[in-house]
PDB file of N, CA, C and O and ligand atoms in Angstrom:
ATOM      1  N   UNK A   1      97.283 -12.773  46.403  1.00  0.00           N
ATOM      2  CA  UNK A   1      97.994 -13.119  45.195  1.00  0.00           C
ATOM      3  C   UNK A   1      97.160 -12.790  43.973  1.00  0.00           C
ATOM      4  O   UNK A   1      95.947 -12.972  44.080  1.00  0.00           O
ATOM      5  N   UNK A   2      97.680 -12.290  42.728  1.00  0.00           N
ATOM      6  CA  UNK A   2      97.106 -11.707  41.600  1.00  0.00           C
ATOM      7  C   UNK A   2      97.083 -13.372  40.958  1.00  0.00           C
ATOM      8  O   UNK A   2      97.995 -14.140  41.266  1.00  0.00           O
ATOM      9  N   UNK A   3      96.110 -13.752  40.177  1.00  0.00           N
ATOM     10  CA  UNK A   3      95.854 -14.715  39.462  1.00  0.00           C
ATOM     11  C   UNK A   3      96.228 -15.123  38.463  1.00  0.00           C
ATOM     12  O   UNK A   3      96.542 -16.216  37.989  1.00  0.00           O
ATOM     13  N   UNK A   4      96.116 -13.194  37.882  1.00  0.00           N
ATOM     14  CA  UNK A   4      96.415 -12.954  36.250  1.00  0.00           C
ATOM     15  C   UNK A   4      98.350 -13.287  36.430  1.00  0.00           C
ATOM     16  O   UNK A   4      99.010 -13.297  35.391  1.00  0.00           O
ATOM     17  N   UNK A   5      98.794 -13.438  37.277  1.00  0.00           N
ATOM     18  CA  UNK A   5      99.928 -13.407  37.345  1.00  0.00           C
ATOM     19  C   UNK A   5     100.784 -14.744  36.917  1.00  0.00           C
ATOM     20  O   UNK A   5     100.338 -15.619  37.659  1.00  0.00           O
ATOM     21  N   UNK A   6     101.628 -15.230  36.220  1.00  0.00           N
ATOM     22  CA  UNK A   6     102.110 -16.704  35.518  1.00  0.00           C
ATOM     23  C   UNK A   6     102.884 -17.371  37.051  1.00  0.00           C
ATOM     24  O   UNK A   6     103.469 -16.596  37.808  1.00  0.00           O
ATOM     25  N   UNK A   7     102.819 -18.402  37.262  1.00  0.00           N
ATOM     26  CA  UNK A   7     103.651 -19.176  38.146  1.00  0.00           C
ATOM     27  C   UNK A   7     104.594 -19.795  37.219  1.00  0.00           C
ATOM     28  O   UNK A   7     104.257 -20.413  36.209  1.00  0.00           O
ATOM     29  N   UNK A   8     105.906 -19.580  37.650  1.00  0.00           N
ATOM     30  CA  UNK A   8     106.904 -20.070  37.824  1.00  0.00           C
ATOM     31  C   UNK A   8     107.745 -21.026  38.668  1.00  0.00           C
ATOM     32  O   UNK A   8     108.288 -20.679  39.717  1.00  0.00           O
ATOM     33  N   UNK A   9     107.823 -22.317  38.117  1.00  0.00           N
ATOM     34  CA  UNK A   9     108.747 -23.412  39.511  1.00  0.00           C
ATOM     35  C   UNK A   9     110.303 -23.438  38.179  1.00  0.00           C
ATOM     36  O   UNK A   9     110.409 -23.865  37.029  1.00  0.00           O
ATOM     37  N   UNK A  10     111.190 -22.787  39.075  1.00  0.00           N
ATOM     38  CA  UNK A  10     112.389 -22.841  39.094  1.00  0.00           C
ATOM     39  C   UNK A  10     112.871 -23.613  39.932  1.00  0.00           C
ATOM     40  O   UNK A  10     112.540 -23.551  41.116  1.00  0.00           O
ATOM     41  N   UNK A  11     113.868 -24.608  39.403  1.00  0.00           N
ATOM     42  CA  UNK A  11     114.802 -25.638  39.847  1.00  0.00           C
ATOM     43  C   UNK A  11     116.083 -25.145  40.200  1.00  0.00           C
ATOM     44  O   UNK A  11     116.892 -24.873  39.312  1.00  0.00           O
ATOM     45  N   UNK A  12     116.372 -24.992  41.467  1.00  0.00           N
ATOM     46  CA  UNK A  12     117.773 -25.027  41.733  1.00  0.00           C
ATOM     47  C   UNK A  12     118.749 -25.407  41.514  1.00  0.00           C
ATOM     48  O   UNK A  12     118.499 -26.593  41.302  1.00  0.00           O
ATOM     49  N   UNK A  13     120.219 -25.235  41.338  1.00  0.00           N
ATOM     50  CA  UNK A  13     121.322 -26.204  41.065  1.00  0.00           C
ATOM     51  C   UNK A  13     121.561 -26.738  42.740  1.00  0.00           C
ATOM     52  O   UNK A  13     122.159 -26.040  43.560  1.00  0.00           O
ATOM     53  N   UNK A  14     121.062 -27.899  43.011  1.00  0.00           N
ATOM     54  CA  UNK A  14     121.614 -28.639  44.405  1.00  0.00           C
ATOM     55  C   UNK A  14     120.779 -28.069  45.419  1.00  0.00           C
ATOM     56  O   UNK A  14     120.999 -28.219  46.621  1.00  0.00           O
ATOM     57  N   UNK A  15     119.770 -27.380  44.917  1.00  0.00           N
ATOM     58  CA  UNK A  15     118.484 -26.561  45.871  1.00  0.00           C
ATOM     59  C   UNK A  15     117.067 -27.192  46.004  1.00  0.00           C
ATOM     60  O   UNK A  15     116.760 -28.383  45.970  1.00  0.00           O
ATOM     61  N   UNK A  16     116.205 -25.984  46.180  1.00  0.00           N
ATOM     62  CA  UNK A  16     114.754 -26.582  45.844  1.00  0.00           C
ATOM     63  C   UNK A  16     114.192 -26.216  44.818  1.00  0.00           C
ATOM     64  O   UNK A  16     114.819 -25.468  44.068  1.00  0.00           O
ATOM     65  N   UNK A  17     113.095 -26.551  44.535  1.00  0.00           N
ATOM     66  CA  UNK A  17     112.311 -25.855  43.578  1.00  0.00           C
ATOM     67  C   UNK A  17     111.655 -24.333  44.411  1.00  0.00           C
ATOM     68  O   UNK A  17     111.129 -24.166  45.511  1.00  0.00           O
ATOM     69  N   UNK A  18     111.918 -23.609  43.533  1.00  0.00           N
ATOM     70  CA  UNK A  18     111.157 -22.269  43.781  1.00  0.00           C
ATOM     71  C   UNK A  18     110.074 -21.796  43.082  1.00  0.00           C
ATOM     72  O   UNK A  18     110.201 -21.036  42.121  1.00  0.00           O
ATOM     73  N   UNK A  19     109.153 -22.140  43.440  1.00  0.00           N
ATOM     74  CA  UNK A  19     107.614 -21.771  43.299  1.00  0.00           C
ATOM     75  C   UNK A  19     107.212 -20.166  43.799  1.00  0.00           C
ATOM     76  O   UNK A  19     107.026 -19.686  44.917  1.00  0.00           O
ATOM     77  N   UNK A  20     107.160 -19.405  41.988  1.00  0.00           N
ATOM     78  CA  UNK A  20     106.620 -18.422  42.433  1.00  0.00           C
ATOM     79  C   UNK A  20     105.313 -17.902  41.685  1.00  0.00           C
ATOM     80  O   UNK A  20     105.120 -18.316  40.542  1.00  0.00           O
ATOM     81  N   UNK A  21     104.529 -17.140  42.184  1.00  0.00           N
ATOM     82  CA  UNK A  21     102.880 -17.287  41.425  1.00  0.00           C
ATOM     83  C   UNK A  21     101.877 -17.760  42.046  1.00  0.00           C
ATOM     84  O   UNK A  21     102.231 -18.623  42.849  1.00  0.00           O
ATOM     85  N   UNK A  22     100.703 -17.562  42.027  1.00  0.00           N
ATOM     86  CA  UNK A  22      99.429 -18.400  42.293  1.00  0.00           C
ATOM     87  C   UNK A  22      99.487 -19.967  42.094  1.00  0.00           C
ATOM     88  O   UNK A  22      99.777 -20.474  41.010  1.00  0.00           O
ATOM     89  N   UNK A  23      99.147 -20.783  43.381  1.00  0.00           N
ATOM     90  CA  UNK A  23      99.420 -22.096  42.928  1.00  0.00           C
ATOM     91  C   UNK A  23      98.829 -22.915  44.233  1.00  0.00           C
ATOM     92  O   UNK A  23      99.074 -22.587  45.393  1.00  0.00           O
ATOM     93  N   UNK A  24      98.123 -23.881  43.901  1.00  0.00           N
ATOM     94  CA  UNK A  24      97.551 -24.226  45.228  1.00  0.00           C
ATOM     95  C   UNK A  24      98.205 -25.771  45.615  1.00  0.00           C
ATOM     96  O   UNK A  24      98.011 -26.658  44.783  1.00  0.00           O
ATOM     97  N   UNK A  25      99.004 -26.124  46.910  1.00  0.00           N
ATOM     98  CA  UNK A  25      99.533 -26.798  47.412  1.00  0.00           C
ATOM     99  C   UNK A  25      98.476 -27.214  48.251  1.00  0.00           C
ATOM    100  O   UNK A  25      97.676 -26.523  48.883  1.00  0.00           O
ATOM    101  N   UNK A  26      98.616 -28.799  48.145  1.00  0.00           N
ATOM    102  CA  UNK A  26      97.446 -29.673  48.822  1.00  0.00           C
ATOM    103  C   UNK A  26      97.946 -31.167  49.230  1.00  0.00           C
ATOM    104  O   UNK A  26      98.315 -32.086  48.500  1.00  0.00           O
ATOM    105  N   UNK A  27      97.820 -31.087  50.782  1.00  0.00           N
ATOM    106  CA  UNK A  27      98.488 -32.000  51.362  1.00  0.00           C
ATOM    107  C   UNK A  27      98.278 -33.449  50.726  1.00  0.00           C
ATOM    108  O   UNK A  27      97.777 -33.618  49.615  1.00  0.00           O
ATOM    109  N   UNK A  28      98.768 -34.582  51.649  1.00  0.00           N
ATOM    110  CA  UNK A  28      98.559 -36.270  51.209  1.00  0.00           C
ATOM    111  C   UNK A  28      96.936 -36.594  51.074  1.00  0.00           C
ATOM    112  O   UNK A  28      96.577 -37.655  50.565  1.00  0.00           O
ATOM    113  N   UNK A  29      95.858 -35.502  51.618  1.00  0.00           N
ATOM    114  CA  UNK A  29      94.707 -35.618  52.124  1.00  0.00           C
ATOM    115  C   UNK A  29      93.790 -34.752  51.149  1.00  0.00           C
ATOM    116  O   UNK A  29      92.572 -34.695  50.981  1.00  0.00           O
ATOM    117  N   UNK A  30      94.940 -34.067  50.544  1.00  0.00           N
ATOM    118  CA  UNK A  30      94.095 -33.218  49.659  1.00  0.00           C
ATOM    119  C   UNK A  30      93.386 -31.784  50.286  1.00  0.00           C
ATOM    120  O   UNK A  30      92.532 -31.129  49.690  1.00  0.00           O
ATOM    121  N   UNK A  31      93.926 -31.475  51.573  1.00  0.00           N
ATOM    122  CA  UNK A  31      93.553 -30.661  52.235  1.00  0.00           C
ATOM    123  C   UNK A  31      94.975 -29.637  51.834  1.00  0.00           C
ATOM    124  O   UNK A  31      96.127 -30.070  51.802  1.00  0.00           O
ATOM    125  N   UNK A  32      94.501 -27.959  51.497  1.00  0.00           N
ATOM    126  CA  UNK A  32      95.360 -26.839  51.329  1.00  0.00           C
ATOM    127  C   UNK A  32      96.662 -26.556  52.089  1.00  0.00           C
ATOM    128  O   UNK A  32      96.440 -26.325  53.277  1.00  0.00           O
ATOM    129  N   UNK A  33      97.768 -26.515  51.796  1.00  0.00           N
ATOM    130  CA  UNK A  33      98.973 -26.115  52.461  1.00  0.00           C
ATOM    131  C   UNK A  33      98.782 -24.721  52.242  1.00  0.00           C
ATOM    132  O   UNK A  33      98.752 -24.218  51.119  1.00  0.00           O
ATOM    133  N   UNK A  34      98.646 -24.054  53.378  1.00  0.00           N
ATOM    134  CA  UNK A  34      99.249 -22.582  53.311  1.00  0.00           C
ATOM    135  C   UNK A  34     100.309 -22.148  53.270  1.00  0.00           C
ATOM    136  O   UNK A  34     101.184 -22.266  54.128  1.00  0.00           O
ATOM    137  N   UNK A  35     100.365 -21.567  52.224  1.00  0.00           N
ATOM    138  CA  UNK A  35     101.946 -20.926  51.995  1.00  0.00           C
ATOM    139  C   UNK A  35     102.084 -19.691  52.305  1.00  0.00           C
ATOM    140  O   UNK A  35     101.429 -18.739  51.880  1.00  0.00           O
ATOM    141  N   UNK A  36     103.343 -19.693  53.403  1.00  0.00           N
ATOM    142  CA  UNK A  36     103.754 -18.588  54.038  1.00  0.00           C
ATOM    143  C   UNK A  36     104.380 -17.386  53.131  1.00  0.00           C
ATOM    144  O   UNK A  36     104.891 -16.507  53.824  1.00  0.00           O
ATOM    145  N   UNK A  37     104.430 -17.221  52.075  1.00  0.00           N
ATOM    146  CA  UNK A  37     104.941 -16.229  51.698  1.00  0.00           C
ATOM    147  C   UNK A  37     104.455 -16.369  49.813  1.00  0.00           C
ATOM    148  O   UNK A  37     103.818 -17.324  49.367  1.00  0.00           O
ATOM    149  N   UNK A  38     104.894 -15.303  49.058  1.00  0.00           N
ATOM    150  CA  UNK A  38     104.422 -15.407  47.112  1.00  0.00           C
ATOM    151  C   UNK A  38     104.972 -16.143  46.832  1.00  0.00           C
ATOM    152  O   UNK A  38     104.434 -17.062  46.214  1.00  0.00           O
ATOM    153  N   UNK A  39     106.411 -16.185  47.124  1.00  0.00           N
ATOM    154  CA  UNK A  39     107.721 -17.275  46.292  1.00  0.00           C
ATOM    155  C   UNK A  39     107.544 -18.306  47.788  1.00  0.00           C
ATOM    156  O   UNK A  39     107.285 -17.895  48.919  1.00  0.00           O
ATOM    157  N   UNK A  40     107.781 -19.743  47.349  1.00  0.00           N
ATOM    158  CA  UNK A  40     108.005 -20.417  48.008  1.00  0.00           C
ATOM    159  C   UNK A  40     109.285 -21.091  47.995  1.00  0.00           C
ATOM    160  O   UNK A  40     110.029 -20.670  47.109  1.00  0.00           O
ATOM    161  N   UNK A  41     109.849 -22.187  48.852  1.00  0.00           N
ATOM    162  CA  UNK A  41     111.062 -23.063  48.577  1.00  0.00           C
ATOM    163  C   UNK A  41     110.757 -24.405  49.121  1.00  0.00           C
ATOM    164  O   UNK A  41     110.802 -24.662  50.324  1.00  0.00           O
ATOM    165  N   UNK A  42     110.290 -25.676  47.731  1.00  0.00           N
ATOM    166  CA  UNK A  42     109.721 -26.571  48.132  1.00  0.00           C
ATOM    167  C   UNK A  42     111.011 -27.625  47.938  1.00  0.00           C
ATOM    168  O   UNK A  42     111.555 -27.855  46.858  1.00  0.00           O
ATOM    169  N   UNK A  43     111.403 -28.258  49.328  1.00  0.00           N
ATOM    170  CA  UNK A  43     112.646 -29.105  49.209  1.00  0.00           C
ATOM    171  C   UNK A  43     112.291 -30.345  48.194  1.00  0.00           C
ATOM    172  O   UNK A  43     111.160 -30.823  48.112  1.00  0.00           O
ATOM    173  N   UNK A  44     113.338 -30.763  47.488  1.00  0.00           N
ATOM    174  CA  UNK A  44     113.905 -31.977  46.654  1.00  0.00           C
ATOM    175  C   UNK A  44     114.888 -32.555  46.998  1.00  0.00           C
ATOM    176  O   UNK A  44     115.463 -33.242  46.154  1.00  0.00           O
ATOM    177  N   UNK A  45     115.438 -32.472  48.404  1.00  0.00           N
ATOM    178  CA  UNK A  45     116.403 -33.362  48.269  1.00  0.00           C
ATOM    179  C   UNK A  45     115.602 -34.039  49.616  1.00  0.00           C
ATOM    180  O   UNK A  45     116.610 -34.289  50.277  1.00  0.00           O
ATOM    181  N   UNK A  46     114.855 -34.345  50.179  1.00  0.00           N
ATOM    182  CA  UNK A  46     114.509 -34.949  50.927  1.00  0.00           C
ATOM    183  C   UNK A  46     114.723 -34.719  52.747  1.00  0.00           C
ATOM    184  O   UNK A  46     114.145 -35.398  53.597  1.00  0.00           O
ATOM    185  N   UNK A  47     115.538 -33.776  52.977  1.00  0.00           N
ATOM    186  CA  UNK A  47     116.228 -33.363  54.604  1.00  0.00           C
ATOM    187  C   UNK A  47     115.728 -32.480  54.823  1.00  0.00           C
ATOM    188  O   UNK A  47     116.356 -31.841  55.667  1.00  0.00           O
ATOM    189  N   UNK A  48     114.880 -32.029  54.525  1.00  0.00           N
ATOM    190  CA  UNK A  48     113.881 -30.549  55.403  1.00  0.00           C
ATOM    191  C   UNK A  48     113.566 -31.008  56.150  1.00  0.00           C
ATOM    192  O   UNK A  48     113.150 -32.163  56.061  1.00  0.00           O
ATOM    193  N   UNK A  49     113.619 -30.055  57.751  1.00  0.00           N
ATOM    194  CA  UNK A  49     113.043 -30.841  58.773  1.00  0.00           C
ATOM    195  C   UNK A  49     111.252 -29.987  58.648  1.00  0.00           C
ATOM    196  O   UNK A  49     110.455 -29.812  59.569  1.00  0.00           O
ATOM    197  N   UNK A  50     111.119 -29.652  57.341  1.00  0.00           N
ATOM    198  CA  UNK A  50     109.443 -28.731  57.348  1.00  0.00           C
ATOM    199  C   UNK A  50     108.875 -29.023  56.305  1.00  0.00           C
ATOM    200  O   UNK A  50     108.264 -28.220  55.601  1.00  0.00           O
ATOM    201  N   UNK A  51     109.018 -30.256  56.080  1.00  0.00           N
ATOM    202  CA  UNK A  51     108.585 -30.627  54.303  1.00  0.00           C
ATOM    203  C   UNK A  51     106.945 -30.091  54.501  1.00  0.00           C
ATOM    204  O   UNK A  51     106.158 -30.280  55.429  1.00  0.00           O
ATOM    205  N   UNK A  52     106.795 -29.310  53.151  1.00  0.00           N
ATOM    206  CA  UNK A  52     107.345 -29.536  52.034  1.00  0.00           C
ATOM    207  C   UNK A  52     108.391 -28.901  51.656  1.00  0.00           C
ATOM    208  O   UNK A  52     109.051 -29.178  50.654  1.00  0.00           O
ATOM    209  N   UNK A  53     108.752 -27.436  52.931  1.00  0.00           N
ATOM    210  CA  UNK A  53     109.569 -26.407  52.792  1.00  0.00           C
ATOM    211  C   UNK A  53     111.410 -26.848  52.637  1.00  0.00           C
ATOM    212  O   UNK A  53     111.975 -27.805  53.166  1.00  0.00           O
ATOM    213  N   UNK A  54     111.863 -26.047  51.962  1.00  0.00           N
ATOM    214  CA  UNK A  54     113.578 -26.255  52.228  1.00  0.00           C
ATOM    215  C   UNK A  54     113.289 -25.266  53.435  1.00  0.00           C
ATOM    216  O   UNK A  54     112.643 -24.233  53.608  1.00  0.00           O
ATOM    217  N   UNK A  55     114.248 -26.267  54.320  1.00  0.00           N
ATOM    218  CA  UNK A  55     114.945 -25.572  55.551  1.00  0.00           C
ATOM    219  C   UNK A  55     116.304 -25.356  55.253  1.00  0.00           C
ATOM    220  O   UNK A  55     116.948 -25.628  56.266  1.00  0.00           O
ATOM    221  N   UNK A  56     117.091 -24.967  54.271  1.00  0.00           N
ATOM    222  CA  UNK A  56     118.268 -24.723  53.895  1.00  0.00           C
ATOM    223  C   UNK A  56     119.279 -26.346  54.338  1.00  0.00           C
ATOM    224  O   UNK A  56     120.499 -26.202  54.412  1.00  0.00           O
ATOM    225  N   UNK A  57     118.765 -27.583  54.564  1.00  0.00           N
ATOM    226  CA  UNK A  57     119.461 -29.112  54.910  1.00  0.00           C
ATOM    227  C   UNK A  57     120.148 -29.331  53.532  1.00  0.00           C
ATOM    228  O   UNK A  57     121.170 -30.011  53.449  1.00  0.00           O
ATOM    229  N   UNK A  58     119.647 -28.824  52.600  1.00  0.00           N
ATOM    230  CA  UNK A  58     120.431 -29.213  51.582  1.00  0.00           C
ATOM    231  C   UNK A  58     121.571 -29.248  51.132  1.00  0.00           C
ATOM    232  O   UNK A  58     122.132 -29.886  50.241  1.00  0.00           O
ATOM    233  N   UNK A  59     121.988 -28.144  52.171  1.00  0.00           N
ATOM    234  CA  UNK A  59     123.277 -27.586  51.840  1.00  0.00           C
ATOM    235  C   UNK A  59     124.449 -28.551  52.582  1.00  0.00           C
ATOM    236  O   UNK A  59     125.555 -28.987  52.262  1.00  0.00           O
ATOM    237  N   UNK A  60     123.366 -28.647  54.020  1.00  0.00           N
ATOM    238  CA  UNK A  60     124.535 -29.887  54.749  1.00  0.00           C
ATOM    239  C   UNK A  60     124.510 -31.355  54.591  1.00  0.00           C
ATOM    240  O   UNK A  60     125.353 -31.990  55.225  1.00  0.00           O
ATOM    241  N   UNK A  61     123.470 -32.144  53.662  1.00  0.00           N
ATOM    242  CA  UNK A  61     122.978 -32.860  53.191  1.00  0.00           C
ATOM    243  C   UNK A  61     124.175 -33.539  52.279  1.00  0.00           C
ATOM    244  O   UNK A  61     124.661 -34.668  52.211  1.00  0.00           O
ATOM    245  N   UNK A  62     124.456 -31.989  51.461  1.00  0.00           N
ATOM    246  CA  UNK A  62     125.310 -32.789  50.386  1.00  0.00           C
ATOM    247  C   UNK A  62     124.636 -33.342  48.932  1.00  0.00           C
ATOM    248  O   UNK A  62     125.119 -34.129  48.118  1.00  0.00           O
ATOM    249  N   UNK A  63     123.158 -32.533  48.916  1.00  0.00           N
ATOM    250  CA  UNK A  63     122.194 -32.784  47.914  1.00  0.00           C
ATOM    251  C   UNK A  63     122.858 -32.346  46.592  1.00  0.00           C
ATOM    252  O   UNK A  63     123.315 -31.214  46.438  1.00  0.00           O
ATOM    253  N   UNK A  64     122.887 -33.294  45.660  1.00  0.00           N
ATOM    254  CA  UNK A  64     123.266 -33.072  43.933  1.00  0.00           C
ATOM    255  C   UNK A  64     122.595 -32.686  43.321  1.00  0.00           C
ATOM    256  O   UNK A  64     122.385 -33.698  43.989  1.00  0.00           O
ATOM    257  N   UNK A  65     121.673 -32.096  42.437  1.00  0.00           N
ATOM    258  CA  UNK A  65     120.879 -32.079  41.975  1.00  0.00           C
ATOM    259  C   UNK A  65     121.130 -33.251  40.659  1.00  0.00           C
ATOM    260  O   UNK A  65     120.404 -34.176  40.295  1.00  0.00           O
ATOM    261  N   UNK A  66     122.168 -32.888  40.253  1.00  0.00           N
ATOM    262  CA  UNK A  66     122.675 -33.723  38.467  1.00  0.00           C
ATOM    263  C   UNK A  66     122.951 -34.960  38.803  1.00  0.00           C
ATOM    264  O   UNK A  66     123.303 -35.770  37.946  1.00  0.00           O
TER     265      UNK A  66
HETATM  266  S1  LIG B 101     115.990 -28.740  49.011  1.00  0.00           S
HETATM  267 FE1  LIG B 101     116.476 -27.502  50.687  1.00  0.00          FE
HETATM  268  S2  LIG B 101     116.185 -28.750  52.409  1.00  0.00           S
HETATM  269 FE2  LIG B 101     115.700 -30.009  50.734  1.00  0.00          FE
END
């Protein structure tokens, strides 16, 4: 990942946040989450069965965002 590069967390309508950019995710322990890919999809509605990831539950969830 380029550094010089700006991160962006975009909010979904009824989604996740999408985290894209350099950005360091660090568990309850303070120990590094590796993130599988540049852009990430960090769930907000609570039904990921991969938190912190959206597993697309949101959709069957019935998550609002508003
Ligand atoms: S926001 Fe997608 S599973 Fe929670």
């Amino acid at each position: 990942m380029n550094a010089d590069q700006p991160t962006t967390i975009t909010a979904y309508p009824n989604g996740p946040l999408i985290v894209r950019g350099p950005v360091e995710l660090l568990d309850e322990s303070g120990e590094p989450i590796v993130q599988p890919r540049r852009a990430v999809a960090i769930c907000r509605c609570g039904a990921s069965a991969i938190k912190p990831w959206c597993d697309g539950s949101h959709k069957l969830s019935g998550f609002a965002s508003e």
